[in-house]
Tab-separated table of C-alpha atoms and ligand atoms in Angstrom:
chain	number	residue	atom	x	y	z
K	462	UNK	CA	175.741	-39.312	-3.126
K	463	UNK	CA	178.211	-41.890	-1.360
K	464	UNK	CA	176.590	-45.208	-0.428
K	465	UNK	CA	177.560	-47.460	2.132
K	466	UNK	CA	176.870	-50.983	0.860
K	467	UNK	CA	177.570	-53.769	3.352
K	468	UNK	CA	178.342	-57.000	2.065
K	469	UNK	CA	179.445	-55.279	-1.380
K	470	UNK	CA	181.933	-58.096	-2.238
K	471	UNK	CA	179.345	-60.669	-1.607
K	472	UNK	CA	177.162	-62.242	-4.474
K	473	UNK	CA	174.017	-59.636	-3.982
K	474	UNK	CA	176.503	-56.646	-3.220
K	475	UNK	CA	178.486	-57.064	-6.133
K	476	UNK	CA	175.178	-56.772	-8.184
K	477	UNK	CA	174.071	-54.215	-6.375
K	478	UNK	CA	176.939	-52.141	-6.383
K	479	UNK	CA	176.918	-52.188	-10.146
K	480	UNK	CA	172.964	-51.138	-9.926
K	481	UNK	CA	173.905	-47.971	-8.043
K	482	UNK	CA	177.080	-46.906	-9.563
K	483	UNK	CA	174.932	-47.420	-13.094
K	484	UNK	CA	172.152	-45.183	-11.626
K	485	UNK	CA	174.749	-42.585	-10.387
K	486	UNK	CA	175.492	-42.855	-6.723
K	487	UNK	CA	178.621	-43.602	-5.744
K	488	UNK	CA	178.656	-47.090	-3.721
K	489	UNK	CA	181.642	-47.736	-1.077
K	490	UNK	CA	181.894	-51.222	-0.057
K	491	UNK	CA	182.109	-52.538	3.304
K	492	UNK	CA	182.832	-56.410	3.632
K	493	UNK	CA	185.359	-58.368	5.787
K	494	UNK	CA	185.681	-61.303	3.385
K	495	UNK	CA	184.617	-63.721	5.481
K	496	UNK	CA	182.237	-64.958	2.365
K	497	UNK	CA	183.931	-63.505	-0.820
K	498	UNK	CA	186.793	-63.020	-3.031
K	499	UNK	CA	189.052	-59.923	-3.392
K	500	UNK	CA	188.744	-60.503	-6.890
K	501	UNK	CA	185.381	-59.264	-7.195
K	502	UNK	CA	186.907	-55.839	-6.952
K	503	UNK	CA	189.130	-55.840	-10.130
K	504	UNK	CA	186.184	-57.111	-11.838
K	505	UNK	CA	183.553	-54.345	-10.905
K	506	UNK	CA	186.677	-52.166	-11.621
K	507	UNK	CA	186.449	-53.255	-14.860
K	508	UNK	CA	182.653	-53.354	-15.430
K	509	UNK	CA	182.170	-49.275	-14.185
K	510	UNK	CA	185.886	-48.599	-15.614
K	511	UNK	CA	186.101	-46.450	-11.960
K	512	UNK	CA	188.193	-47.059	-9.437
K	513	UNK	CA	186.399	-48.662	-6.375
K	514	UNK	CA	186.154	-47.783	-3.087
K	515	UNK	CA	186.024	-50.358	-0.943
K	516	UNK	CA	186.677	-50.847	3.438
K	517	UNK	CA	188.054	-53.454	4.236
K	518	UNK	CA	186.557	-54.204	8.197
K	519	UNK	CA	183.511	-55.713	9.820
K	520	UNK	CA	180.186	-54.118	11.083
K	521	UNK	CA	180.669	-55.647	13.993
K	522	UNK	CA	183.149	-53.315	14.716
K	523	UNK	CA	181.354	-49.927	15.688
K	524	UNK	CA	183.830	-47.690	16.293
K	525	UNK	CA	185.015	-48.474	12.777
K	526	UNK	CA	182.090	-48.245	10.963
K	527	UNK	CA	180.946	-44.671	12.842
K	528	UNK	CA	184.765	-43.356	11.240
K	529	UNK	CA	183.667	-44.715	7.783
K	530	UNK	CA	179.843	-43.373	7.923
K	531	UNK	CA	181.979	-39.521	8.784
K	532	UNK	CA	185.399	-40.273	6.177
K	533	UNK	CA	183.425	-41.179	3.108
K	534	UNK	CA	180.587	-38.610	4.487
K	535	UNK	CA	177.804	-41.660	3.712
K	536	UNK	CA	173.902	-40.405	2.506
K	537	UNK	CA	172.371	-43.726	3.131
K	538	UNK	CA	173.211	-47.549	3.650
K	539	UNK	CA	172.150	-50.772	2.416
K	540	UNK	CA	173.046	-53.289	4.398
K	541	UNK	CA	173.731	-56.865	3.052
K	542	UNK	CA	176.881	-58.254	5.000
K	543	UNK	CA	175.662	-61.120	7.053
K	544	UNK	CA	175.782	-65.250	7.060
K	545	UNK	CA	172.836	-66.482	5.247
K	546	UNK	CA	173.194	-70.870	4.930
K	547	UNK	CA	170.070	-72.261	6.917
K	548	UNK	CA	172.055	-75.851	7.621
K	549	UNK	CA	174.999	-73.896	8.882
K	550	UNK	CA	172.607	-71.593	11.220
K	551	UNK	CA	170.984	-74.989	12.444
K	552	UNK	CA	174.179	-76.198	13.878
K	553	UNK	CA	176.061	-72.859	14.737
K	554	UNK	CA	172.875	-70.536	15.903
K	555	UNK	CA	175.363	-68.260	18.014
K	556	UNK	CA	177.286	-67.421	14.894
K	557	UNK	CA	174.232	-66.113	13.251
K	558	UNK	CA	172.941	-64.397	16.309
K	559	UNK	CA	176.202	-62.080	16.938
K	560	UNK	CA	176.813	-61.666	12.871
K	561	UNK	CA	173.569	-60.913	11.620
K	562	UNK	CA	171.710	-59.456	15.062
K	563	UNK	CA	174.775	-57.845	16.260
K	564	UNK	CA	176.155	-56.821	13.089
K	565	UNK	CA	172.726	-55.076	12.161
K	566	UNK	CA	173.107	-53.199	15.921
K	567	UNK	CA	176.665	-52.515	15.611
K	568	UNK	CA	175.607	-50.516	12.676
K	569	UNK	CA	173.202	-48.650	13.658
K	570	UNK	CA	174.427	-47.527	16.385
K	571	UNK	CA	177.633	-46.236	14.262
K	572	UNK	CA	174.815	-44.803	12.085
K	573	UNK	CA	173.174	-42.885	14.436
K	574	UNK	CA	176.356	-41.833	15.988
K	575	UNK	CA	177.184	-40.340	12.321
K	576	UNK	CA	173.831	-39.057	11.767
K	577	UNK	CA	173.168	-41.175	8.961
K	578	UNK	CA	169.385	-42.485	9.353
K	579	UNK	CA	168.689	-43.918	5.802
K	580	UNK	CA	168.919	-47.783	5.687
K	581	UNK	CA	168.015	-50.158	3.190
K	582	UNK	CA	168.139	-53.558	4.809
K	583	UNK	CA	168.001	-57.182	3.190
K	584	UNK	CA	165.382	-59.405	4.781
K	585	UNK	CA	164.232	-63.078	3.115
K	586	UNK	CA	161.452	-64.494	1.927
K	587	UNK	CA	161.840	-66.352	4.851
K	588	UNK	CA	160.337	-64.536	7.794
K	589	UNK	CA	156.943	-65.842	5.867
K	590	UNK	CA	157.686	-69.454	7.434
K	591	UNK	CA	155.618	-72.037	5.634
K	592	UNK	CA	152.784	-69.694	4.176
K	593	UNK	CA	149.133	-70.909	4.206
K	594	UNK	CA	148.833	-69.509	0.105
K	595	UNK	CA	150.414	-68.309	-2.585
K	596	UNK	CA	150.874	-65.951	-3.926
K	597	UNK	CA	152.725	-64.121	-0.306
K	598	UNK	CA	151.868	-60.564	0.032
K	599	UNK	CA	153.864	-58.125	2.354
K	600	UNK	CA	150.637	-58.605	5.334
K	601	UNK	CA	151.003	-62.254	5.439
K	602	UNK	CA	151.763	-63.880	9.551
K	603	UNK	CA	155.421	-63.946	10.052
K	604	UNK	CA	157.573	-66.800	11.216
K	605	UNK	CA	160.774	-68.623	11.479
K	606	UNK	CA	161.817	-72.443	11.084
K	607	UNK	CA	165.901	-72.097	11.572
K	608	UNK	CA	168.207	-69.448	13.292
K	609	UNK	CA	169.198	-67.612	9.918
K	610	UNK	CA	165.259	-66.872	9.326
K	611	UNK	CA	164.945	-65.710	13.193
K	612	UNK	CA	167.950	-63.364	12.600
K	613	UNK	CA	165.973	-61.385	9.755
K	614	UNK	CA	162.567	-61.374	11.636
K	615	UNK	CA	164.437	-60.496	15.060
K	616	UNK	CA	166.227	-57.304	12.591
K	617	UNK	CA	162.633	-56.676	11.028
K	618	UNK	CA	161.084	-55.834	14.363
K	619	UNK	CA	164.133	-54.320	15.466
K	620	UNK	CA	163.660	-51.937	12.221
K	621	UNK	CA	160.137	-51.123	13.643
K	622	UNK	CA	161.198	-50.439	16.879
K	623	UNK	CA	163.561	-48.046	16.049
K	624	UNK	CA	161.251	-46.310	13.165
K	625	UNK	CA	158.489	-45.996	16.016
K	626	UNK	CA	161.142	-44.328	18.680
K	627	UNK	CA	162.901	-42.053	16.045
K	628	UNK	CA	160.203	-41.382	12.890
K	629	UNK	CA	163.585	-39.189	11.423
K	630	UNK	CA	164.165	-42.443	10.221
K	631	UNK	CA	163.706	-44.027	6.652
K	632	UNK	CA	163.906	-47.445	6.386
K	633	UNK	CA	163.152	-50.279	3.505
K	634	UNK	CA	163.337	-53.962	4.324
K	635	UNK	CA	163.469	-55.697	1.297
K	636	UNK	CA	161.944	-59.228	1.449
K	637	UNK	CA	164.145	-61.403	-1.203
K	638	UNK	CA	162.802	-64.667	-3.167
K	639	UNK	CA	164.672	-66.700	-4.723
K	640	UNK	CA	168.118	-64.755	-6.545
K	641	UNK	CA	169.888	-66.464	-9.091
K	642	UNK	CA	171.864	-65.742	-12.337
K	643	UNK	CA	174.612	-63.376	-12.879
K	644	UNK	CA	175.464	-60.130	-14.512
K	645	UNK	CA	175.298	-59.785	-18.315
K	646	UNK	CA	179.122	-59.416	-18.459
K	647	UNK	CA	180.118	-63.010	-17.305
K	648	UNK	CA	182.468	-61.047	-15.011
K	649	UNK	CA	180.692	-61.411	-11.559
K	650	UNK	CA	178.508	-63.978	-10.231
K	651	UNK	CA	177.966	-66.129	-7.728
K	652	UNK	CA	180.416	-68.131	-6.477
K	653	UNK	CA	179.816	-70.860	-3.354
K	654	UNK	CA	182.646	-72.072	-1.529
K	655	UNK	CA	182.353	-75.856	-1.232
K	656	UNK	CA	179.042	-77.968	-2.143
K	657	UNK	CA	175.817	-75.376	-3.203
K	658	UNK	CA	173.290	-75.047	-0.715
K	659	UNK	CA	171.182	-73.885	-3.514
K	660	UNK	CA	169.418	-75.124	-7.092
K	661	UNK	CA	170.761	-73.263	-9.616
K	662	UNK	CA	174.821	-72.666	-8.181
K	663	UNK	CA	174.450	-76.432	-7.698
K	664	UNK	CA	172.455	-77.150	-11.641
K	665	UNK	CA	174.782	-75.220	-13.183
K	666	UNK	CA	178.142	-77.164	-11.576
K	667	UNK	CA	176.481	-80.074	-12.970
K	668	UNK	CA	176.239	-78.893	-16.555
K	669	UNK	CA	180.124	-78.006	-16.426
K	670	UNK	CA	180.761	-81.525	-15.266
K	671	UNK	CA	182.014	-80.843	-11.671
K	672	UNK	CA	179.065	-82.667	-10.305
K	673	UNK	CA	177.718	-86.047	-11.488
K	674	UNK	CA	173.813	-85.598	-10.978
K	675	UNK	CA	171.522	-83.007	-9.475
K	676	UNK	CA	169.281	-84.325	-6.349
K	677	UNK	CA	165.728	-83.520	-6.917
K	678	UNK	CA	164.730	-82.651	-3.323
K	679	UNK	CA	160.790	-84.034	-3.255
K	680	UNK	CA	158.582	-85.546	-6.395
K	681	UNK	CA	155.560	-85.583	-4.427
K	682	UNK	CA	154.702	-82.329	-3.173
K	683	UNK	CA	151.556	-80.650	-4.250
K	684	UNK	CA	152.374	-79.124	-7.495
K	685	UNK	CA	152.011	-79.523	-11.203
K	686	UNK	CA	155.199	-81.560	-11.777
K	687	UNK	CA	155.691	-82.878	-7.871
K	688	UNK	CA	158.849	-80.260	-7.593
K	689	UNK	CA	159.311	-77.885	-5.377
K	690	UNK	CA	158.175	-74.221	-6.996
K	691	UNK	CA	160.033	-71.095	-5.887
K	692	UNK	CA	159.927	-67.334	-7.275
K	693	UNK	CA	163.083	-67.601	-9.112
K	694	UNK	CA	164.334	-63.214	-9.308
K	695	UNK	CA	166.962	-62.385	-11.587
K	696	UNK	CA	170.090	-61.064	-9.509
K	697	UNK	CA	170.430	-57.803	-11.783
K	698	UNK	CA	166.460	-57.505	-11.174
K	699	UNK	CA	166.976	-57.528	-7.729
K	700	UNK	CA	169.652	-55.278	-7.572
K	701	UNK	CA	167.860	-52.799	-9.337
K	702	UNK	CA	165.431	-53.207	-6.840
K	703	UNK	CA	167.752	-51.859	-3.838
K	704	UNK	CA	168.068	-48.578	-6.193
K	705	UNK	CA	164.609	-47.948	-6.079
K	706	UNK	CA	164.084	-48.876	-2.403
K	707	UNK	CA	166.883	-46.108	-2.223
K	708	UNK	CA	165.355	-43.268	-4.148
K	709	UNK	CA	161.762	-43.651	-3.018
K	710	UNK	CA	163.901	-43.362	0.830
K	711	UNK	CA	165.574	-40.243	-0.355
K	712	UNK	CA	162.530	-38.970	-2.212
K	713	UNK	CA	159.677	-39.337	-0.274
K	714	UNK	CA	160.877	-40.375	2.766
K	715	UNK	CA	158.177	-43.057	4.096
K	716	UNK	CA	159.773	-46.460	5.672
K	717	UNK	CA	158.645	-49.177	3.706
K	718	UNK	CA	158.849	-52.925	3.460
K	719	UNK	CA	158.142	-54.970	0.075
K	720	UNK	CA	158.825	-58.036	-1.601
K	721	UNK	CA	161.211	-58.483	-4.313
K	722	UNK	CA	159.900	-61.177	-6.726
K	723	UNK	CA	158.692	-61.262	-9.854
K	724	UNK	CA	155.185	-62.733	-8.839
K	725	UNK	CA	156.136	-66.401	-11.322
K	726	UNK	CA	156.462	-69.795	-9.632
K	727	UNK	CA	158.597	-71.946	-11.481
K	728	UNK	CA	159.499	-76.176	-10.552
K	729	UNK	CA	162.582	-77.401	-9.834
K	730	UNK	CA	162.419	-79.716	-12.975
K	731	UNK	CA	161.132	-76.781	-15.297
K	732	UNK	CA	164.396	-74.894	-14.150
K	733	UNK	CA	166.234	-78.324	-15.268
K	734	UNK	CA	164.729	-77.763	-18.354
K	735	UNK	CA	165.713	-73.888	-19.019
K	736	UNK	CA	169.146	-74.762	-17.899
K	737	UNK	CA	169.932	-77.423	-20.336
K	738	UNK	CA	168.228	-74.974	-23.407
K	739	UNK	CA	170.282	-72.183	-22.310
K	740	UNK	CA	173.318	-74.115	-21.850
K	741	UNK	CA	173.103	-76.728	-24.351
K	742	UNK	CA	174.326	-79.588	-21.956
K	743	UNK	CA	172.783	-82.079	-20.032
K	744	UNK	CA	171.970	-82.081	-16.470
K	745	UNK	CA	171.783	-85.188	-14.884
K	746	UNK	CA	169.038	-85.537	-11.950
K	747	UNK	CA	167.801	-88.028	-9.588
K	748	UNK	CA	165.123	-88.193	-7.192
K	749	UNK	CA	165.844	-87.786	-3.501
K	750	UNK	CA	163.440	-87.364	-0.173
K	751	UNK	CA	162.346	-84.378	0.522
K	752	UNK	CA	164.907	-81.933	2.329
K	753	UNK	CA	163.905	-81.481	5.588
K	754	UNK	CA	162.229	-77.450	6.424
K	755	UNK	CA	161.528	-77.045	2.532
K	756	UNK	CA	157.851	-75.749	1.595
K	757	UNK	CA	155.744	-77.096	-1.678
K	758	UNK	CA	155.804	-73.870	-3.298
K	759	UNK	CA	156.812	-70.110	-2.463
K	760	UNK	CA	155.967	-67.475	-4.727
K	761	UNK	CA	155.780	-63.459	-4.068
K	762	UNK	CA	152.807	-60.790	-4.564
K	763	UNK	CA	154.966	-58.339	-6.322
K	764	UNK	CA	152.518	-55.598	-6.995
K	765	UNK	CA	153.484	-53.385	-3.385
K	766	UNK	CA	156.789	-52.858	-5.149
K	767	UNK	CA	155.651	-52.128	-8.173
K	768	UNK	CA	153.338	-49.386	-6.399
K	769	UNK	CA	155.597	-48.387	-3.995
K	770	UNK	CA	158.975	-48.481	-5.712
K	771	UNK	CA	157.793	-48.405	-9.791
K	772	UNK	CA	160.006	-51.107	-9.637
K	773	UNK	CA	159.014	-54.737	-11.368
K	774	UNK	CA	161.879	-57.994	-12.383
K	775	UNK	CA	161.954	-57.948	-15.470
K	776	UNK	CA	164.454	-60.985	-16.692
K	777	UNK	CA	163.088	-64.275	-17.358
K	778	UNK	CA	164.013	-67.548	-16.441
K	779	UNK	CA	165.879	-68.108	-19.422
K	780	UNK	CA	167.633	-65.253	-19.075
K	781	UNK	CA	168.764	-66.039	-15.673
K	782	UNK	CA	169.389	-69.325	-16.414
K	783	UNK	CA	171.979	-68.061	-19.838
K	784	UNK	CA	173.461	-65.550	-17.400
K	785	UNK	CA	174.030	-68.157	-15.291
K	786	UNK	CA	175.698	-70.308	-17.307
K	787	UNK	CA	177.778	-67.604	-18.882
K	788	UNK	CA	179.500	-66.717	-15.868
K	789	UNK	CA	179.903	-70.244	-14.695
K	790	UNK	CA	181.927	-71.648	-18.057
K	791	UNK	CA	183.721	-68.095	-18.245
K	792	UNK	CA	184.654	-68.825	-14.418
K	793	UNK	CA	184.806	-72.354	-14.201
K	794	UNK	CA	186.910	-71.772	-10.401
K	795	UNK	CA	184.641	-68.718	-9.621
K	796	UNK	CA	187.030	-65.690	-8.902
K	797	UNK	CA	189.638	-68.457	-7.404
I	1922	WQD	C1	165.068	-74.255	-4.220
I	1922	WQD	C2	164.326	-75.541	-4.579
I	1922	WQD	C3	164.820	-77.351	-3.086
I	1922	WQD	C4	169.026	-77.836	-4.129
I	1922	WQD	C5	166.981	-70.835	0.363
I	1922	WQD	C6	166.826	-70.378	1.774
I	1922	WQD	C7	166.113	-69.073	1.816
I	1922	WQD	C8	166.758	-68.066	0.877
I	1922	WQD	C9	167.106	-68.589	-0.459
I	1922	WQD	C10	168.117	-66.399	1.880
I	1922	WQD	C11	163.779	-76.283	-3.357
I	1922	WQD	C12	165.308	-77.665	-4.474
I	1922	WQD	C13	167.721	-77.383	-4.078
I	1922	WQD	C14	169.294	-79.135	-4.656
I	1922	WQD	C15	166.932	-79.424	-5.052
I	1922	WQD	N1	167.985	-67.570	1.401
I	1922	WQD	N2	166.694	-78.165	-4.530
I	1922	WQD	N3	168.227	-79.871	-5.112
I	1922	WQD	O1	165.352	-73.406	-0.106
I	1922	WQD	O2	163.928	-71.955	-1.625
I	1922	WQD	O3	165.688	-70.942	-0.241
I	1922	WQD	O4	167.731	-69.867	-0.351
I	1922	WQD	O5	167.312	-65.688	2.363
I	1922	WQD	O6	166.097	-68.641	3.126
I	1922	WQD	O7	166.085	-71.361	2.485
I	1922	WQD	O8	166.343	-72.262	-2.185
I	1922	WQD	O9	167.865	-72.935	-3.994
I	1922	WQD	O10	168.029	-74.112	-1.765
I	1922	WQD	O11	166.037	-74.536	-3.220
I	1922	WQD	O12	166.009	-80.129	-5.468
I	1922	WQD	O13	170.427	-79.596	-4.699
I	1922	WQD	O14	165.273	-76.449	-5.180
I	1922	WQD	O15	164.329	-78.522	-2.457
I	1922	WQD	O16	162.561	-76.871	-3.747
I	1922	WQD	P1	165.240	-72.247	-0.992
I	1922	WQD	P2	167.172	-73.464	-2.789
């Protein structure tokens, strides 16, 4: 069956496209490269030794997308391609509004157009705002501190609304934690343009010497070390996740929404630690304030998915944290 995947160049599509072409669909990427590299192609090219099929356009563009859904005759889409830096949403909200809210509309409406009414849609972690306990279950309140957050919850409900108008449809919103790491190959990863947003893109330029020290964001919080403590998901976990989002859509055919974590906290320090093990250099830290919106500790209840999905993460931190580090010193420039 051909899959549209949205945002397949990206860091999560690029996993994820190797997830479904290894579990036998065949995935045809959508992306605009507005966020990632044409190289990414050659490189999945030579992971699934198939050509790959990939559109180059955006999903803004409806028209477009409804000729796509009908060319490549499309049994389901997951839909990743969107802008995703809190900071960047703070200061350019409109951007996110039209890209991720109008993007997510744009292709709908080509979807229904097509009649093509399977959709497997990445939310965040976010929409759970600052949550009164750990660990976060699926039921927990809903909320949003910055535009890129309000963009998923806004798409969320929009989900809903369209699931309660037109129950033909089958929808999974997948709630993400924390992804890091990289394929097993060394061959894709992820690959930040400019200064990482995030820990481990940022711990891991630090161990190849492109950055002097790593700012610990917080010492004081209320944890075991002080550090911040987030549910740390291996990016081949996750992808394999999508899959079975996928197949329990196209199997039993009830909408669902789940997180994908692996149910573990672990510190920002205690991920300094793996890093430098797995890597076998240093990584310099300091101490810095806290960074403004961030939350003590965020970790999932992963047991819906395992229920709903027989799907569980399965990689450990030290496995994301070698995977990691094998695809940054392999790719010291990223695809560049
Ligand atoms: C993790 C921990 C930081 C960088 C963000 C988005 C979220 C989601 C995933 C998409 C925190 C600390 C970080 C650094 C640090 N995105 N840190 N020094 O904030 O949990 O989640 O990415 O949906 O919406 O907010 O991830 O990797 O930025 O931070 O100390 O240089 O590492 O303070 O405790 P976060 P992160």
């Amino acid at each position: 069956m051909n899959i549209l995947l949205t945002g397949g160049a990206g860091y999560i599509g690029s996993h994820t496209y190797l997830a479904l072409a290894e579990a036998g669909y065949t995935p045809v990427i959508v992306d605009n490269f507005s966020n990632s590299h044409r190289g990414v192609l050659q490189r999945l090219q030579a992971i699934t030794e198939r050509p790959v099929l990939c559109e180059e356009g955006d999903v803004l563009d409806t028209a477009w997308v409804e000729g796509v859904l009908r060319k490549r005759r499309i049994g389901g889409v997951v839909h990743l391609a969107g802008d995703k830096a809190v900071g960047e949403s703070v200061a350019k909200p409109l951007k996110y509004y039209r890209n991720n809210i109008g993007g997510a509309v744009s292709l709908l409406e080509a979807m229904q157009a097509a009649g093509c009414e399977v959709m497997v849609f990445s939310s965040s972690a976010t929409v759970y705002g600052d949550p009164a306990s750990v660990p976060i279950a699926e039921h927990f309140p809903r909320s949003h501190t910055n535009p890129y957050g309000h963009t998923k919850l806004v798409i969320e409900d929009m989900l809903a609304a369209l699931n309660t108008a037109q129950p033909s449809w089958k929808i999974a919103v997948l709630r993400y934690f924390n992804p890091v790491g990289a394929h097993a190959s060394g061959l894709i990863g992820e690959d930040p343009s400019g200064i990482p947003n995030n820990l481990m893109p940022f711990i891991a330029q630090v161990a190849l010497g492109k950055r002097a020290h790593l700012q610990v964001f917080g010492n004081d919080y209320a944890t075991p070390d002080g550090t911040g403590v987030r549910d740390f998901i291996h990016v081949s976990d996750l992808a394999e996740g999508h899959v079975a989002g996928l197949k329990a859509l196209l199997e039993r055919g009830e909408s669902l929404t789940v997180n994908l974590g692996t149910g573990r906290g672990h510190s920002v320090l205690e991920v300094v630690k793996a890093f430098e093990a797995a890597s076998g250099r240093p990584v310099a830290y300091q101490f810095a304030p806290r960074r403004p919106g961030d939350i003590a500790q965020c970790y999932a209840d992963p047991s819906l998915a395992e229920q709903l999905l027989g799907w569980r993460a399965s990689r450990p931190l030290d496995q994301m944290c070698a995977d990691s580090w094998r695809w940054q010193s392999k790719n010291p420039d990223g695809y560049r």
